[in-house]
PDB file of N, CA, C and O in Angstrom:
ATOM      1  N   ALA L   1      -1.522  -8.369 -12.786  1.00 62.00           N
ATOM      2  CA  ALA L   1      -1.173  -9.572 -12.033  1.00 62.00           C
ATOM      3  C   ALA L   1      -2.301 -10.327 -11.789  1.00 62.00           C
ATOM      4  O   ALA L   1      -2.538 -11.600 -11.749  1.00 62.00           O
ATOM      5  N   LEU L   2      -3.403  -9.568 -11.358  1.00 63.00           N
ATOM      6  CA  LEU L   2      -4.875 -10.138 -10.716  1.00 63.00           C
ATOM      7  C   LEU L   2      -5.553 -10.444 -11.883  1.00 63.00           C
ATOM      8  O   LEU L   2      -6.403 -11.500 -12.047  1.00 63.00           O
ATOM      9  N   ARG L   3      -5.251  -9.965 -13.168  1.00 69.00           N
ATOM     10  CA  ARG L   3      -6.059 -10.287 -14.327  1.00 69.00           C
ATOM     11  C   ARG L   3      -5.569 -11.389 -15.110  1.00 69.00           C
ATOM     12  O   ARG L   3      -6.259 -12.486 -15.406  1.00 69.00           O
ATOM     13  N   SER L   4      -4.151 -11.919 -15.073  1.00 73.00           N
ATOM     14  CA  SER L   4      -3.457 -12.941 -15.385  1.00 73.00           C
ATOM     15  C   SER L   4      -3.609 -14.277 -14.413  1.00 73.00           C
ATOM     16  O   SER L   4      -3.436 -15.137 -14.888  1.00 73.00           O
ATOM     17  N   ASN L   5      -3.725 -13.687 -13.167  1.00 75.00           N
ATOM     18  CA  ASN L   5      -3.955 -14.898 -12.123  1.00 75.00           C
ATOM     19  C   ASN L   5      -5.109 -14.587 -11.250  1.00 75.00           C
ATOM     20  O   ASN L   5      -4.993 -13.939 -10.289  1.00 75.00           O
ATOM     21  N   PRO L   6      -6.289 -14.755 -11.645  1.00 74.00           N
ATOM     22  CA  PRO L   6      -7.590 -14.517 -10.677  1.00 74.00           C
ATOM     23  C   PRO L   6      -7.550 -15.227  -9.356  1.00 74.00           C
ATOM     24  O   PRO L   6      -8.282 -15.045  -8.632  1.00 74.00           O
ATOM     25  N   ASP L   7      -6.825 -16.192  -9.241  1.00 81.00           N
ATOM     26  CA  ASP L   7      -6.699 -17.027  -8.084  1.00 81.00           C
ATOM     27  C   ASP L   7      -5.890 -16.410  -6.932  1.00 81.00           C
ATOM     28  O   ASP L   7      -5.689 -16.937  -6.035  1.00 81.00           O
ATOM     29  N   LEU L   8      -5.215 -15.272  -7.464  1.00 84.00           N
ATOM     30  CA  LEU L   8      -4.061 -14.825  -6.617  1.00 84.00           C
ATOM     31  C   LEU L   8      -4.895 -14.044  -5.311  1.00 84.00           C
ATOM     32  O   LEU L   8      -5.782 -13.382  -5.491  1.00 84.00           O
ATOM     33  N   SER L   9      -4.498 -14.495  -4.115  1.00 90.00           N
ATOM     34  CA  SER L   9      -5.122 -13.914  -2.944  1.00 90.00           C
ATOM     35  C   SER L   9      -3.762 -13.929  -1.938  1.00 90.00           C
ATOM     36  O   SER L   9      -2.757 -14.529  -1.836  1.00 90.00           O
ATOM     37  N   GLY L  10      -4.109 -12.786  -1.051  1.00 93.00           N
ATOM     38  CA  GLY L  10      -3.259 -12.960   0.234  1.00 93.00           C
ATOM     39  C   GLY L  10      -3.424 -11.464   0.783  1.00 93.00           C
ATOM     40  O   GLY L  10      -4.247 -10.660   0.539  1.00 93.00           O
ATOM     41  N   GLU L  11      -2.479 -11.128   1.666  1.00 97.00           N
ATOM     42  CA  GLU L  11      -2.472  -9.767   2.153  1.00 97.00           C
ATOM     43  C   GLU L  11      -0.964  -9.053   2.105  1.00 97.00           C
ATOM     44  O   GLU L  11      -0.042  -9.834   2.257  1.00 97.00           O
ATOM     45  N   LEU L  12      -1.084  -7.868   1.912  1.00 97.00           N
ATOM     46  CA  LEU L  12       0.145  -7.023   1.855  1.00 97.00           C
ATOM     47  C   LEU L  12       0.089  -5.876   3.265  1.00 97.00           C
ATOM     48  O   LEU L  12      -0.786  -5.208   3.242  1.00 97.00           O
ATOM     49  N   ILE L  13       0.809  -6.089   4.014  1.00 98.00           N
ATOM     50  CA  ILE L  13       1.026  -5.044   5.191  1.00 98.00           C
ATOM     51  C   ILE L  13       2.023  -3.969   4.754  1.00 98.00           C
ATOM     52  O   ILE L  13       3.157  -4.315   4.896  1.00 98.00           O
ATOM     53  N   LEU L  14       1.601  -2.821   4.677  1.00 98.00           N
ATOM     54  CA  LEU L  14       2.722  -1.429   4.449  1.00 98.00           C
ATOM     55  C   LEU L  14       2.792  -0.774   5.903  1.00 98.00           C
ATOM     56  O   LEU L  14       1.705  -0.564   6.342  1.00 98.00           O
ATOM     57  N   HIS L  15       4.201  -0.172   6.037  1.00 98.00           N
ATOM     58  CA  HIS L  15       4.195   0.788   6.975  1.00 98.00           C
ATOM     59  C   HIS L  15       4.617   1.840   6.377  1.00 98.00           C
ATOM     60  O   HIS L  15       5.474   1.995   5.232  1.00 98.00           O
ATOM     61  N   PHE L  16       4.101   3.156   6.733  1.00 97.00           N
ATOM     62  CA  PHE L  16       4.468   4.330   5.994  1.00 97.00           C
ATOM     63  C   PHE L  16       4.194   5.654   6.974  1.00 97.00           C
ATOM     64  O   PHE L  16       3.194   5.313   8.001  1.00 97.00           O
ATOM     65  N   SER L  17       4.509   6.907   6.502  1.00 97.00           N
ATOM     66  CA  SER L  17       4.256   7.956   7.420  1.00 97.00           C
ATOM     67  C   SER L  17       3.298   8.923   6.498  1.00 97.00           C
ATOM     68  O   SER L  17       3.580   9.044   5.197  1.00 97.00           O
ATOM     69  N   LEU L  18       2.569   9.749   7.084  1.00 96.00           N
ATOM     70  CA  LEU L  18       1.813  10.751   6.456  1.00 96.00           C
ATOM     71  C   LEU L  18       1.946  11.989   7.074  1.00 96.00           C
ATOM     72  O   LEU L  18       1.263  12.248   8.150  1.00 96.00           O
ATOM     73  N   PRO L  19       2.818  12.801   6.563  1.00 96.00           N
ATOM     74  CA  PRO L  19       2.786  14.276   7.066  1.00 96.00           C
ATOM     75  C   PRO L  19       1.635  14.924   6.692  1.00 96.00           C
ATOM     76  O   PRO L  19       0.941  14.589   6.053  1.00 96.00           O
ATOM     77  N   PRO L  20       1.738  16.112   7.234  1.00 96.00           N
ATOM     78  CA  PRO L  20       0.392  17.128   7.037  1.00 96.00           C
ATOM     79  C   PRO L  20       0.225  17.464   5.661  1.00 96.00           C
ATOM     80  O   PRO L  20      -0.953  17.614   5.387  1.00 96.00           O
ATOM     81  N   ASP L  21       1.335  17.329   4.765  1.00 95.00           N
ATOM     82  CA  ASP L  21       0.917  17.717   3.407  1.00 95.00           C
ATOM     83  C   ASP L  21       0.388  16.396   2.498  1.00 95.00           C
ATOM     84  O   ASP L  21      -0.344  16.674   1.555  1.00 95.00           O
ATOM     85  N   GLY L  22       0.165  15.312   3.113  1.00 94.00           N
ATOM     86  CA  GLY L  22      -0.706  14.285   2.624  1.00 94.00           C
ATOM     87  C   GLY L  22       0.224  13.427   1.619  1.00 94.00           C
ATOM     88  O   GLY L  22      -0.346  12.470   0.921  1.00 94.00           O
ATOM     89  N   ASN L  23       1.506  13.619   1.504  1.00 96.00           N
ATOM     90  CA  ASN L  23       2.413  12.961   0.552  1.00 96.00           C
ATOM     91  C   ASN L  23       3.184  11.977   1.349  1.00 96.00           C
ATOM     92  O   ASN L  23       3.752  11.920   2.253  1.00 96.00           O
ATOM     93  N   PRO L  24       2.883  10.548   1.292  1.00 96.00           N
ATOM     94  CA  PRO L  24       3.575   9.397   2.018  1.00 96.00           C
ATOM     95  C   PRO L  24       5.011   9.399   1.873  1.00 96.00           C
ATOM     96  O   PRO L  24       5.630   9.772   0.821  1.00 96.00           O
ATOM     97  N   LEU L  25       5.610   9.181   2.856  1.00 97.00           N
ATOM     98  CA  LEU L  25       7.162   8.949   3.369  1.00 97.00           C
ATOM     99  C   LEU L  25       7.383   7.383   3.827  1.00 97.00           C
ATOM    100  O   LEU L  25       6.676   6.892   4.461  1.00 97.00           O
ATOM    101  N   ASN L  26       8.291   7.105   3.218  1.00 97.00           N
ATOM    102  CA  ASN L  26       9.159   5.885   3.835  1.00 97.00           C
ATOM    103  C   ASN L  26       8.161   4.596   3.789  1.00 97.00           C
ATOM    104  O   ASN L  26       7.716   3.812   4.819  1.00 97.00           O
ATOM    105  N   VAL L  27       7.604   4.308   2.671  1.00 97.00           N
ATOM    106  CA  VAL L  27       6.686   3.247   2.509  1.00 97.00           C
ATOM    107  C   VAL L  27       7.427   1.954   2.275  1.00 97.00           C
ATOM    108  O   VAL L  27       8.437   1.829   1.605  1.00 97.00           O
ATOM    109  N   LYS L  28       7.142   1.107   3.205  1.00 98.00           N
ATOM    110  CA  LYS L  28       7.850  -0.182   3.517  1.00 98.00           C
ATOM    111  C   LYS L  28       7.058  -1.347   3.714  1.00 98.00           C
ATOM    112  O   LYS L  28       5.807  -1.482   4.194  1.00 98.00           O
ATOM    113  N   VAL L  29       7.361  -2.480   2.982  1.00 98.00           N
ATOM    114  CA  VAL L  29       6.554  -3.823   3.415  1.00 98.00           C
ATOM    115  C   VAL L  29       6.911  -4.323   4.664  1.00 98.00           C
ATOM    116  O   VAL L  29       8.160  -4.528   4.800  1.00 98.00           O
ATOM    117  N   VAL L  30       5.988  -4.441   5.459  1.00 98.00           N
ATOM    118  CA  VAL L  30       6.303  -5.066   6.755  1.00 98.00           C
ATOM    119  C   VAL L  30       6.145  -6.543   6.422  1.00 98.00           C
ATOM    120  O   VAL L  30       6.688  -7.236   7.125  1.00 98.00           O
ATOM    121  N   SER L  31       5.073  -7.227   5.704  1.00 98.00           N
ATOM    122  CA  SER L  31       4.910  -8.613   5.552  1.00 98.00           C
ATOM    123  C   SER L  31       3.868  -8.735   4.338  1.00 98.00           C
ATOM    124  O   SER L  31       3.114  -7.762   4.176  1.00 98.00           O
ATOM    125  N   THR L  32       3.878  -9.890   3.716  1.00 97.00           N
ATOM    126  CA  THR L  32       2.996 -10.327   2.794  1.00 97.00           C
ATOM    127  C   THR L  32       2.892 -11.675   2.416  1.00 97.00           C
ATOM    128  O   THR L  32       3.657 -12.210   2.946  1.00 97.00           O
ATOM    129  N   THR L  33       1.810 -12.125   1.916  1.00 96.00           N
ATOM    130  CA  THR L  33       1.516 -13.379   1.914  1.00 96.00           C
ATOM    131  C   THR L  33       1.326 -13.772   0.478  1.00 96.00           C
ATOM    132  O   THR L  33       0.931 -14.732  -0.083  1.00 96.00           O
ATOM    133  N   LEU L  34       1.520 -12.654  -0.516  1.00 94.00           N
ATOM    134  CA  LEU L  34       1.369 -12.614  -1.640  1.00 94.00           C
ATOM    135  C   LEU L  34       2.557 -13.439  -2.455  1.00 94.00           C
ATOM    136  O   LEU L  34       3.524 -13.213  -2.123  1.00 94.00           O
ATOM    137  N   SER L  35       2.198 -14.203  -3.309  1.00 90.00           N
ATOM    138  CA  SER L  35       3.243 -14.812  -3.972  1.00 90.00           C
ATOM    139  C   SER L  35       3.885 -14.324  -5.281  1.00 90.00           C
ATOM    140  O   SER L  35       4.627 -14.815  -5.993  1.00 90.00           O
ATOM    141  N   ASP L  36       3.355 -13.167  -5.569  1.00 91.00           N
ATOM    142  CA  ASP L  36       3.959 -12.363  -6.644  1.00 91.00           C
ATOM    143  C   ASP L  36       4.767 -10.881  -6.368  1.00 91.00           C
ATOM    144  O   ASP L  36       4.234  -9.961  -6.026  1.00 91.00           O
ATOM    145  N   PRO L  37       6.051 -11.152  -6.334  1.00 93.00           N
ATOM    146  CA  PRO L  37       6.953  -9.999  -5.847  1.00 93.00           C
ATOM    147  C   PRO L  37       6.535  -8.634  -6.690  1.00 93.00           C
ATOM    148  O   PRO L  37       6.816  -7.568  -6.216  1.00 93.00           O
ATOM    149  N   GLU L  38       6.241  -8.801  -8.009  1.00 92.00           N
ATOM    150  CA  GLU L  38       6.231  -7.774  -8.901  1.00 92.00           C
ATOM    151  C   GLU L  38       4.815  -7.101  -8.482  1.00 92.00           C
ATOM    152  O   GLU L  38       4.909  -5.763  -8.514  1.00 92.00           O
ATOM    153  N   LEU L  39       3.903  -7.665  -8.135  1.00 92.00           N
ATOM    154  CA  LEU L  39       2.597  -7.041  -7.477  1.00 92.00           C
ATOM    155  C   LEU L  39       2.835  -6.384  -6.282  1.00 92.00           C
ATOM    156  O   LEU L  39       2.508  -4.964  -6.211  1.00 92.00           O
ATOM    157  N   VAL L  40       3.429  -6.862  -5.357  1.00 95.00           N
ATOM    158  CA  VAL L  40       3.973  -6.180  -4.045  1.00 95.00           C
ATOM    159  C   VAL L  40       4.834  -5.019  -4.303  1.00 95.00           C
ATOM    160  O   VAL L  40       4.642  -3.746  -3.772  1.00 95.00           O
ATOM    161  N   ARG L  41       5.834  -4.856  -5.346  1.00 96.00           N
ATOM    162  CA  ARG L  41       6.362  -3.805  -5.759  1.00 96.00           C
ATOM    163  C   ARG L  41       5.600  -2.718  -6.302  1.00 96.00           C
ATOM    164  O   ARG L  41       5.687  -1.571  -5.799  1.00 96.00           O
ATOM    165  N   LYS L  42       4.602  -3.146  -7.183  1.00 95.00           N
ATOM    166  CA  LYS L  42       3.720  -2.201  -8.045  1.00 95.00           C
ATOM    167  C   LYS L  42       2.949  -1.441  -6.913  1.00 95.00           C
ATOM    168  O   LYS L  42       2.476  -0.202  -6.985  1.00 95.00           O
ATOM    169  N   VAL L  43       2.400  -2.158  -6.038  1.00 95.00           N
ATOM    170  CA  VAL L  43       1.308  -1.716  -5.128  1.00 95.00           C
ATOM    171  C   VAL L  43       2.060  -0.649  -4.253  1.00 95.00           C
ATOM    172  O   VAL L  43       1.697   0.308  -3.845  1.00 95.00           O
ATOM    173  N   SER L  44       3.030  -1.083  -3.605  1.00 97.00           N
ATOM    174  CA  SER L  44       3.983  -0.385  -2.905  1.00 97.00           C
ATOM    175  C   SER L  44       4.371   0.817  -3.218  1.00 97.00           C
ATOM    176  O   SER L  44       4.204   2.114  -2.710  1.00 97.00           O
ATOM    177  N   LEU L  45       4.546   0.916  -4.704  1.00 97.00           N
ATOM    178  CA  LEU L  45       5.022   2.203  -5.444  1.00 97.00           C
ATOM    179  C   LEU L  45       3.783   3.004  -5.480  1.00 97.00           C
ATOM    180  O   LEU L  45       3.998   4.027  -5.503  1.00 97.00           O
ATOM    181  N   LYS L  46       2.677   2.574  -6.053  1.00 97.00           N
ATOM    182  CA  LYS L  46       1.490   3.190  -6.030  1.00 97.00           C
ATOM    183  C   LYS L  46       1.041   3.878  -4.745  1.00 97.00           C
ATOM    184  O   LYS L  46       0.887   5.118  -4.895  1.00 97.00           O
ATOM    185  N   VAL L  47       1.019   3.208  -3.491  1.00 96.00           N
ATOM    186  CA  VAL L  47       0.872   3.844  -2.258  1.00 96.00           C
ATOM    187  C   VAL L  47       1.786   4.940  -2.219  1.00 96.00           C
ATOM    188  O   VAL L  47       1.330   5.928  -1.718  1.00 96.00           O
ATOM    189  N   SER L  48       2.873   4.926  -2.396  1.00 96.00           N
ATOM    190  CA  SER L  48       3.950   5.895  -2.388  1.00 96.00           C
ATOM    191  C   SER L  48       3.636   7.369  -3.097  1.00 96.00           C
ATOM    192  O   SER L  48       4.088   8.344  -2.743  1.00 96.00           O
ATOM    193  N   GLN L  49       2.987   7.087  -4.257  1.00 97.00           N
ATOM    194  CA  GLN L  49       2.585   8.093  -5.090  1.00 97.00           C
ATOM    195  C   GLN L  49       1.078   8.652  -4.820  1.00 97.00           C
ATOM    196  O   GLN L  49       0.909   9.693  -5.423  1.00 97.00           O
ATOM    197  N   LEU L  50       0.527   8.241  -3.971  1.00 96.00           N
ATOM    198  CA  LEU L  50      -0.999   8.634  -3.714  1.00 96.00           C
ATOM    199  C   LEU L  50      -0.901   9.948  -2.977  1.00 96.00           C
ATOM    200  O   LEU L  50       0.171  10.181  -2.114  1.00 96.00           O
ATOM    201  N   LYS L  51      -1.659  10.967  -3.231  1.00 94.00           N
ATOM    202  CA  LYS L  51      -1.922  12.168  -2.351  1.00 94.00           C
ATOM    203  C   LYS L  51      -3.028  11.881  -1.589  1.00 94.00           C
ATOM    204  O   LYS L  51      -4.276  11.790  -1.848  1.00 94.00           O
ATOM    205  N   TRP L  52      -2.774  11.773  -0.275  1.00 92.00           N
ATOM    206  CA  TRP L  52      -3.668  11.717   0.968  1.00 92.00           C
ATOM    207  C   TRP L  52      -4.198  12.998   1.223  1.00 92.00           C
ATOM    208  O   TRP L  52      -3.625  14.162   0.805  1.00 92.00           O
ATOM    209  N   PRO L  53      -5.567  13.292   1.700  1.00 93.00           N
ATOM    210  CA  PRO L  53      -5.950  14.412   2.065  1.00 93.00           C
ATOM    211  C   PRO L  53      -5.226  15.071   3.061  1.00 93.00           C
ATOM    212  O   PRO L  53      -4.245  14.446   3.885  1.00 93.00           O
ATOM    213  N   GLU L  54      -4.783  16.711   2.979  1.00 93.00           N
ATOM    214  CA  GLU L  54      -4.094  17.178   3.958  1.00 93.00           C
ATOM    215  C   GLU L  54      -4.747  17.288   5.373  1.00 93.00           C
ATOM    216  O   GLU L  54      -5.798  17.227   5.224  1.00 93.00           O
ATOM    217  N   MET L  55      -3.795  17.138   6.168  1.00 90.00           N
ATOM    218  CA  MET L  55      -4.168  17.159   7.811  1.00 90.00           C
ATOM    219  C   MET L  55      -3.400  18.075   8.609  1.00 90.00           C
ATOM    220  O   MET L  55      -2.194  17.953   8.937  1.00 90.00           O
ATOM    221  N   GLU L  56      -4.283  18.964   8.827  1.00 91.00           N
ATOM    222  CA  GLU L  56      -3.505  20.319   9.504  1.00 91.00           C
ATOM    223  C   GLU L  56      -2.796  19.715  11.049  1.00 91.00           C
ATOM    224  O   GLU L  56      -3.750  19.239  11.719  1.00 91.00           O
ATOM    225  N   ASN L  57      -1.627  19.958  11.100  1.00 91.00           N
ATOM    226  CA  ASN L  57      -0.930  19.504  12.469  1.00 91.00           C
ATOM    227  C   ASN L  57      -1.157  18.022  12.879  1.00 91.00           C
ATOM    228  O   ASN L  57      -1.000  17.774  14.090  1.00 91.00           O
ATOM    229  N   VAL L  58      -1.120  17.195  11.939  1.00 91.00           N
ATOM    230  CA  VAL L  58      -1.348  15.866  12.036  1.00 91.00           C
ATOM    231  C   VAL L  58      -0.236  15.047  11.358  1.00 91.00           C
ATOM    232  O   VAL L  58      -0.067  15.417  10.277  1.00 91.00           O
ATOM    233  N   TYR L  59       0.481  14.354  12.079  1.00 95.00           N
ATOM    234  CA  TYR L  59       1.615  13.542  11.373  1.00 95.00           C
ATOM    235  C   TYR L  59       1.452  12.025  11.629  1.00 95.00           C
ATOM    236  O   TYR L  59       1.654  11.676  12.877  1.00 95.00           O
ATOM    237  N   TRP L  60       0.904  11.495  10.765  1.00 94.00           N
ATOM    238  CA  TRP L  60       0.149   9.852  11.066  1.00 94.00           C
ATOM    239  C   TRP L  60       1.517   8.861  10.612  1.00 94.00           C
ATOM    240  O   TRP L  60       2.101   8.979   9.597  1.00 94.00           O
ATOM    241  N   VAL L  61       1.756   7.987  11.477  1.00 96.00           N
ATOM    242  CA  VAL L  61       2.674   7.046  11.319  1.00 96.00           C
ATOM    243  C   VAL L  61       1.916   5.686  11.626  1.00 96.00           C
ATOM    244  O   VAL L  61       1.430   5.387  13.012  1.00 96.00           O
ATOM    245  N   GLY L  62       2.009   4.891  10.625  1.00 96.00           N
ATOM    246  CA  GLY L  62       1.246   3.386  11.210  1.00 96.00           C
ATOM    247  C   GLY L  62       1.386   2.416  10.038  1.00 96.00           C
ATOM    248  O   GLY L  62       2.212   2.539   8.873  1.00 96.00           O
ATOM    249  N   THR L  63       0.717   1.294  10.048  1.00 97.00           N
ATOM    250  CA  THR L  63       0.536   0.221   9.144  1.00 97.00           C
ATOM    251  C   THR L  63      -0.712   0.102   8.511  1.00 97.00           C
ATOM    252  O   THR L  63      -1.831   0.469   9.052  1.00 97.00           O
ATOM    253  N   TYR L  64      -0.820  -0.265   7.338  1.00 95.00           N
ATOM    254  CA  TYR L  64      -2.008  -0.401   6.448  1.00 95.00           C
ATOM    255  C   TYR L  64      -1.916  -1.681   5.908  1.00 95.00           C
ATOM    256  O   TYR L  64      -1.231  -1.987   5.107  1.00 95.00           O
ATOM    257  N   PRO L  65      -3.058  -2.565   6.190  1.00 97.00           N
ATOM    258  CA  PRO L  65      -3.358  -3.777   5.362  1.00 97.00           C
ATOM    259  C   PRO L  65      -4.181  -3.523   4.161  1.00 97.00           C
ATOM    260  O   PRO L  65      -5.063  -2.746   4.052  1.00 97.00           O
ATOM    261  N   ILE L  66      -3.744  -4.446   3.229  1.00 96.00           N
ATOM    262  CA  ILE L  66      -4.378  -4.482   2.020  1.00 96.00           C
ATOM    263  C   ILE L  66      -4.641  -5.665   1.534  1.00 96.00           C
ATOM    264  O   ILE L  66      -3.485  -6.657   1.492  1.00 96.00           O
ATOM    265  N   SER L  67      -5.784  -6.183   1.399  1.00 95.00           N
ATOM    266  CA  SER L  67      -6.294  -7.629   1.121  1.00 95.00           C
ATOM    267  C   SER L  67      -6.582  -7.799  -0.392  1.00 95.00           C
ATOM    268  O   SER L  67      -7.271  -7.047  -0.730  1.00 95.00           O
ATOM    269  N   PHE L  68      -6.143  -8.919  -0.848  1.00 90.00           N
ATOM    270  CA  PHE L  68      -6.380  -9.394  -2.093  1.00 90.00           C
ATOM    271  C   PHE L  68      -7.242 -10.708  -2.097  1.00 90.00           C
ATOM    272  O   PHE L  68      -6.726 -11.589  -1.472  1.00 90.00           O
ATOM    273  N   ILE L  69      -8.431 -10.733  -2.539  1.00 87.00           N
ATOM    274  CA  ILE L  69      -9.463 -11.857  -2.629  1.00 87.00           C
ATOM    275  C   ILE L  69      -9.583 -12.390  -3.898  1.00 87.00           C
ATOM    276  O   ILE L  69      -9.786 -11.834  -4.881  1.00 87.00           O
ATOM    277  N   SER L  70      -9.443 -13.791  -3.995  1.00 80.00           N
ATOM    278  CA  SER L  70      -9.485 -14.349  -5.205  1.00 80.00           C
ATOM    279  C   SER L  70     -10.773 -14.276  -5.766  1.00 80.00           C
ATOM    280  O   SER L  70     -11.784 -14.066  -4.980  1.00 80.00           O
ATOM    281  N   GLN L  71     -10.820 -14.021  -7.364  1.00 69.00           N
ATOM    282  CA  GLN L  71     -12.119 -13.674  -8.023  1.00 69.00           C
ATOM    283  C   GLN L  71     -13.014 -14.706  -8.152  1.00 69.00           C
ATOM    284  O   GLN L  71     -13.975 -14.896  -8.810  1.00 69.00           O
ATOM    285  N   LYS L  72     -12.539 -16.232  -7.806  1.00 65.00           N
ATOM    286  CA  LYS L  72     -13.221 -17.449  -7.904  1.00 65.00           C
ATOM    287  C   LYS L  72     -13.976 -17.715  -6.987  1.00 65.00           C
ATOM    288  O   LYS L  72     -13.747 -17.256  -5.681  1.00 65.00           O
TER     289      LYS L  72
END
């Protein structure tokens, strides 16, 4: 999406949980200013597939903003 539309910019805010094993759970879009729903879907999917570092006895729940800035 960014290669075909370098003017694309905005923010995507995701909410998810990270259990001690580092595998994200319940990745959900909280809000977005991006005008490309397919990009939002792909980024959300990719975040759900990431393997974060293991954190012994820590269960993180929160929001994570991702900013996209125009290449021009």
